[in-house]
Amino acid sequence: LGKEMRYTQMYVSSMRIRFPDINYQTDVDESLLGQAVPKLIIQLLVENAIKFCTTRRPPWNISVLAERTERGLVLRIEDNGPGFDLVTLETLRGQIECIAESGLLPKLEINGMGILNVFLRIRLMFGEAATLELENREMGGAVTRVILPPRDWTPEGGV
C-alpha cells in the first residue's frame, strides 16, 4: 500500500501540471502501509476520478482514505465531480455482479474497463471476500470503495 500511495502521489503531481486546481488528500494510517494490494490499483481509480472531476469547474477535490475495519482493508477514493450517471452506475454494478457470479468477463467497452479491471484483479488476488462498491455521494461526486479481506502476508511473501 505504501508503494501504491507513492506512485499515486507521483501521478497526481504530474497531472497538476495540466490541472493545477487538483486538491489531493490522503488519510492512511501508517500501520497499513505494508499491506499487500494489487499494483496500480489506487492510481487507476484516482485517474478515473480526475478524468470525470475535470469535466466540471474547479476546484477538483480527490481523496484517498484507507482504514482497517471488520471487513478488512477498505480503500475509499472520493471526488467532487459529477458522480456516476445512473445508467453507467447500474451497468457497472451489473457487470461486477456478473463477474462475481460467473468469474467471466462481460462484454467490455472502453468506459468502465478500468473499474472492472480493478475488480477482477482484487478477486484474483484475494478471492470472493474481496469486493468493489460504487456509489454517488449525497453532496455530489463519486465514491469507489475497494474492500480487501484480512490477509497475514505482505508483498515480500510472494505477492
PDB file of C-alpha atoms in Angstrom:
ATOM      1  CA  LEU A   1       0.000   0.000   0.000  1.00  0.00           C
ATOM      2  CA  GLY A   2       2.856   2.375   0.762  1.00  0.00           C
ATOM      3  CA  LYS A   3       4.289   1.952  -2.743  1.00  0.00           C
ATOM      4  CA  GLU A   4       0.876   2.416  -4.302  1.00  0.00           C
ATOM      5  CA  MET A   5       0.354   5.631  -2.353  1.00  0.00           C
ATOM      6  CA  ARG A   6       3.749   6.943  -3.544  1.00  0.00           C
ATOM      7  CA  TYR A   7       3.012   6.020  -7.177  1.00  0.00           C
ATOM      8  CA  THR A   8      -0.373   7.712  -6.935  1.00  0.00           C
ATOM      9  CA  GLN A   9       1.192  10.848  -5.438  1.00  0.00           C
ATOM     10  CA  MET A  10       3.665  10.982  -8.358  1.00  0.00           C
ATOM     11  CA  TYR A  11       0.806  10.553 -10.831  1.00  0.00           C
ATOM     12  CA  VAL A  12      -1.225  13.355  -9.208  1.00  0.00           C
ATOM     13  CA  SER A  13       1.861  15.605  -9.203  1.00  0.00           C
ATOM     14  CA  SER A  14       2.232  15.112 -12.941  1.00  0.00           C
ATOM     15  CA  MET A  15      -1.491  15.758 -13.510  1.00  0.00           C
ATOM     16  CA  ARG A  16      -1.224  19.033 -11.574  1.00  0.00           C
ATOM     17  CA  ILE A  17       0.914  20.373 -14.402  1.00  0.00           C
ATOM     18  CA  ARG A  18      -2.152  20.171 -16.627  1.00  0.00           C
ATOM     19  CA  PHE A  19      -4.766  20.720 -13.898  1.00  0.00           C
ATOM     20  CA  PRO A  20      -3.236  22.935 -11.165  1.00  0.00           C
ATOM     21  CA  ASP A  21      -6.565  23.111  -9.291  1.00  0.00           C
ATOM     22  CA  ILE A  22      -6.490  19.457  -8.205  1.00  0.00           C
ATOM     23  CA  ASN A  23      -6.731  19.164  -4.423  1.00  0.00           C
ATOM     24  CA  TYR A  24      -5.460  15.730  -3.428  1.00  0.00           C
ATOM     25  CA  GLN A  25      -5.700  14.491   0.137  1.00  0.00           C
ATOM     26  CA  THR A  26      -4.909  11.188   1.774  1.00  0.00           C
ATOM     27  CA  ASP A  27      -5.783   9.693   5.113  1.00  0.00           C
ATOM     28  CA  VAL A  28      -3.908   6.425   5.532  1.00  0.00           C
ATOM     29  CA  ASP A  29      -2.748   5.074   8.865  1.00  0.00           C
ATOM     30  CA  GLU A  30       0.974   4.278   8.730  1.00  0.00           C
ATOM     31  CA  SER A  31       0.310   0.814  10.142  1.00  0.00           C
ATOM     32  CA  LEU A  32      -1.469  -0.071   6.885  1.00  0.00           C
ATOM     33  CA  LEU A  33       1.358   0.893   4.519  1.00  0.00           C
ATOM     34  CA  GLY A  34       2.816  -2.630   4.488  1.00  0.00           C
ATOM     35  CA  GLN A  35      -0.459  -4.246   3.420  1.00  0.00           C
ATOM     36  CA  ALA A  36      -0.470  -6.103   0.095  1.00  0.00           C
ATOM     37  CA  VAL A  37      -2.619  -4.574  -2.632  1.00  0.00           C
ATOM     38  CA  PRO A  38      -2.621  -5.143  -6.394  1.00  0.00           C
ATOM     39  CA  LYS A  39      -0.226  -2.925  -8.326  1.00  0.00           C
ATOM     40  CA  LEU A  40      -1.545   0.404  -9.654  1.00  0.00           C
ATOM     41  CA  ILE A  41      -4.980  -0.164  -8.144  1.00  0.00           C
ATOM     42  CA  ILE A  42      -5.205   3.212  -6.404  1.00  0.00           C
ATOM     43  CA  GLN A  43      -3.599   5.179  -9.225  1.00  0.00           C
ATOM     44  CA  LEU A  44      -6.127   3.793 -11.707  1.00  0.00           C
ATOM     45  CA  LEU A  45      -9.081   4.806  -9.534  1.00  0.00           C
ATOM     46  CA  VAL A  46      -7.603   8.272  -8.888  1.00  0.00           C
ATOM     47  CA  GLU A  47      -7.022   8.648 -12.639  1.00  0.00           C
ATOM     48  CA  ASN A  48     -10.693   7.838 -13.177  1.00  0.00           C
ATOM     49  CA  ALA A  49     -11.699  10.435 -10.576  1.00  0.00           C
ATOM     50  CA  ILE A  50      -9.546  13.097 -12.239  1.00  0.00           C
ATOM     51  CA  LYS A  51     -10.966  12.241 -15.665  1.00  0.00           C
ATOM     52  CA  PHE A  52     -14.509  12.937 -14.503  1.00  0.00           C
ATOM     53  CA  CYS A  53     -13.826  15.724 -11.988  1.00  0.00           C
ATOM     54  CA  THR A  54     -12.161  17.870 -14.598  1.00  0.00           C
ATOM     55  CA  THR A  55     -15.344  17.936 -16.689  1.00  0.00           C
ATOM     56  CA  ARG A  56     -16.624  20.438 -14.130  1.00  0.00           C
ATOM     57  CA  ARG A  57     -15.275  23.756 -12.934  1.00  0.00           C
ATOM     58  CA  PRO A  58     -12.529  23.647 -10.301  1.00  0.00           C
ATOM     59  CA  PRO A  59     -11.613  23.138  -7.587  1.00  0.00           C
ATOM     60  CA  TRP A  60     -11.331  19.383  -8.085  1.00  0.00           C
ATOM     61  CA  ASN A  61     -11.157  17.506  -4.810  1.00  0.00           C
ATOM     62  CA  ILE A  62      -9.939  13.929  -4.709  1.00  0.00           C
ATOM     63  CA  SER A  63      -9.197  11.955  -1.587  1.00  0.00           C
ATOM     64  CA  VAL A  64      -7.870   8.501  -0.813  1.00  0.00           C
ATOM     65  CA  LEU A  65      -8.652   7.007   2.552  1.00  0.00           C
ATOM     66  CA  ALA A  66      -7.558   3.649   3.901  1.00  0.00           C
ATOM     67  CA  GLU A  67      -8.745   2.034   7.098  1.00  0.00           C
ATOM     68  CA  ARG A  68      -8.926  -1.348   8.717  1.00  0.00           C
ATOM     69  CA  THR A  69     -12.464  -2.447   9.549  1.00  0.00           C
ATOM     70  CA  GLU A  70     -14.144  -5.708  10.473  1.00  0.00           C
ATOM     71  CA  ARG A  71     -14.451  -6.332   6.717  1.00  0.00           C
ATOM     72  CA  GLY A  72     -10.695  -5.939   6.190  1.00  0.00           C
ATOM     73  CA  LEU A  73      -8.729  -3.187   4.469  1.00  0.00           C
ATOM     74  CA  VAL A  74     -11.058  -0.574   2.999  1.00  0.00           C
ATOM     75  CA  LEU A  75      -9.687   1.780   0.349  1.00  0.00           C
ATOM     76  CA  ARG A  76     -12.004   4.668  -0.456  1.00  0.00           C
ATOM     77  CA  ILE A  77     -11.486   7.059  -3.358  1.00  0.00           C
ATOM     78  CA  GLU A  78     -13.810  10.078  -3.327  1.00  0.00           C
ATOM     79  CA  ASP A  79     -14.203  13.034  -5.656  1.00  0.00           C
ATOM     80  CA  ASN A  80     -16.416  16.063  -6.132  1.00  0.00           C
ATOM     81  CA  GLY A  81     -17.062  15.524  -9.837  1.00  0.00           C
ATOM     82  CA  PRO A  82     -20.411  14.821 -11.477  1.00  0.00           C
ATOM     83  CA  GLY A  83     -20.681  11.341  -9.980  1.00  0.00           C
ATOM     84  CA  PHE A  84     -21.774   8.285 -11.916  1.00  0.00           C
ATOM     85  CA  ASP A  85     -24.742   8.786 -14.203  1.00  0.00           C
ATOM     86  CA  LEU A  86     -27.432   6.307 -13.218  1.00  0.00           C
ATOM     87  CA  VAL A  87     -27.195   4.177 -16.380  1.00  0.00           C
ATOM     88  CA  THR A  88     -23.415   3.818 -16.044  1.00  0.00           C
ATOM     89  CA  LEU A  89     -23.680   3.088 -12.325  1.00  0.00           C
ATOM     90  CA  GLU A  90     -26.245   0.320 -12.836  1.00  0.00           C
ATOM     91  CA  THR A  91     -24.317  -1.093 -15.807  1.00  0.00           C
ATOM     92  CA  LEU A  92     -21.060  -1.263 -13.840  1.00  0.00           C
ATOM     93  CA  ARG A  93     -22.775  -2.784 -10.805  1.00  0.00           C
ATOM     94  CA  GLY A  94     -24.385  -5.387 -13.069  1.00  0.00           C
ATOM     95  CA  GLN A  95     -21.062  -6.205 -14.706  1.00  0.00           C
ATOM     96  CA  ILE A  96     -19.374  -6.544 -11.302  1.00  0.00           C
ATOM     97  CA  GLU A  97     -22.156  -8.882 -10.182  1.00  0.00           C
ATOM     98  CA  CYS A  98     -21.799 -10.898 -13.412  1.00  0.00           C
ATOM     99  CA  ILE A  99     -18.051 -11.286 -12.860  1.00  0.00           C
ATOM    100  CA  ALA A 100     -18.610 -12.242  -9.219  1.00  0.00           C
ATOM    101  CA  GLU A 101     -21.135 -14.927 -10.143  1.00  0.00           C
ATOM    102  CA  SER A 102     -19.523 -16.391 -13.258  1.00  0.00           C
ATOM    103  CA  GLY A 103     -15.861 -15.466 -12.956  1.00  0.00           C
ATOM    104  CA  LEU A 104     -16.051 -14.422 -16.607  1.00  0.00           C
ATOM    105  CA  LEU A 105     -15.568 -11.045 -18.202  1.00  0.00           C
ATOM    106  CA  PRO A 106     -18.679  -9.410 -19.597  1.00  0.00           C
ATOM    107  CA  LYS A 107     -18.533  -7.610 -22.935  1.00  0.00           C
ATOM    108  CA  LEU A 108     -16.139  -4.746 -22.242  1.00  0.00           C
ATOM    109  CA  GLU A 109     -16.341  -1.227 -23.524  1.00  0.00           C
ATOM    110  CA  ILE A 110     -13.758   1.488 -23.024  1.00  0.00           C
ATOM    111  CA  ASN A 111     -15.864   3.260 -20.394  1.00  0.00           C
ATOM    112  CA  GLY A 112     -15.708   1.287 -17.170  1.00  0.00           C
ATOM    113  CA  MET A 113     -12.960  -1.091 -18.271  1.00  0.00           C
ATOM    114  CA  GLY A 114     -10.550   0.225 -15.627  1.00  0.00           C
ATOM    115  CA  ILE A 115     -13.047  -0.263 -12.806  1.00  0.00           C
ATOM    116  CA  LEU A 116     -13.826  -3.799 -13.954  1.00  0.00           C
ATOM    117  CA  ASN A 117     -10.099  -4.498 -14.246  1.00  0.00           C
ATOM    118  CA  VAL A 118      -9.675  -3.461 -10.594  1.00  0.00           C
ATOM    119  CA  PHE A 119     -12.479  -5.808  -9.555  1.00  0.00           C
ATOM    120  CA  LEU A 120     -11.019  -8.730 -11.499  1.00  0.00           C
ATOM    121  CA  ARG A 121      -7.575  -8.176 -10.018  1.00  0.00           C
ATOM    122  CA  ILE A 122      -8.769  -7.980  -6.405  1.00  0.00           C
ATOM    123  CA  ARG A 123     -10.842 -11.130  -6.921  1.00  0.00           C
ATOM    124  CA  LEU A 124      -7.866 -12.987  -8.392  1.00  0.00           C
ATOM    125  CA  MET A 125      -5.608 -11.876  -5.564  1.00  0.00           C
ATOM    126  CA  PHE A 126      -7.992 -12.094  -2.589  1.00  0.00           C
ATOM    127  CA  GLY A 127     -10.850 -14.368  -3.652  1.00  0.00           C
ATOM    128  CA  GLU A 128     -14.584 -13.983  -3.161  1.00  0.00           C
ATOM    129  CA  ALA A 129     -14.295 -11.918   0.016  1.00  0.00           C
ATOM    130  CA  ALA A 130     -12.822  -9.010  -1.977  1.00  0.00           C
ATOM    131  CA  THR A 131     -15.330  -6.563  -3.351  1.00  0.00           C
ATOM    132  CA  LEU A 132     -15.729  -3.255  -5.125  1.00  0.00           C
ATOM    133  CA  GLU A 133     -18.520  -0.818  -4.353  1.00  0.00           C
ATOM    134  CA  LEU A 134     -19.545   2.203  -6.420  1.00  0.00           C
ATOM    135  CA  GLU A 135     -21.880   4.967  -5.339  1.00  0.00           C
ATOM    136  CA  ASN A 136     -22.637   8.634  -5.683  1.00  0.00           C
ATOM    137  CA  ARG A 137     -22.046  10.985  -2.795  1.00  0.00           C
ATOM    138  CA  GLU A 138     -25.041  12.825  -1.387  1.00  0.00           C
ATOM    139  CA  MET A 139     -23.278  16.165  -1.826  1.00  0.00           C
ATOM    140  CA  GLY A 140     -22.131  15.298  -5.364  1.00  0.00           C
ATOM    141  CA  GLY A 141     -19.245  13.303  -6.697  1.00  0.00           C
ATOM    142  CA  ALA A 142     -18.447   9.616  -6.629  1.00  0.00           C
ATOM    143  CA  VAL A 143     -17.103   7.092  -4.148  1.00  0.00           C
ATOM    144  CA  THR A 144     -15.279   3.930  -5.146  1.00  0.00           C
ATOM    145  CA  ARG A 145     -14.668   1.537  -2.273  1.00  0.00           C
ATOM    146  CA  VAL A 146     -12.317  -1.443  -2.517  1.00  0.00           C
ATOM    147  CA  ILE A 147     -12.660  -3.946   0.326  1.00  0.00           C
ATOM    148  CA  LEU A 148      -9.855  -6.467   0.749  1.00  0.00           C
ATOM    149  CA  PRO A 149     -10.250  -9.216   3.339  1.00  0.00           C
ATOM    150  CA  PRO A 150      -7.681  -9.527   6.112  1.00  0.00           C
ATOM    151  CA  ARG A 151      -4.525 -11.321   4.994  1.00  0.00           C
ATOM    152  CA  ASP A 152      -1.488 -12.274   7.010  1.00  0.00           C
ATOM    153  CA  TRP A 153       1.078 -11.911   4.227  1.00  0.00           C
ATOM    154  CA  THR A 154       2.982  -8.986   2.795  1.00  0.00           C
ATOM    155  CA  PRO A 155       4.397  -8.269  -0.668  1.00  0.00           C
ATOM    156  CA  GLU A 156       7.676  -9.893   0.378  1.00  0.00           C
ATOM    157  CA  GLY A 157       5.699 -13.105   0.923  1.00  0.00           C
ATOM    158  CA  GLY A 158       5.075 -13.631  -2.755  1.00  0.00           C
ATOM    159  CA  VAL A 159       2.505 -11.107  -3.918  1.00  0.00           C
TER     160      VAL A 159
END
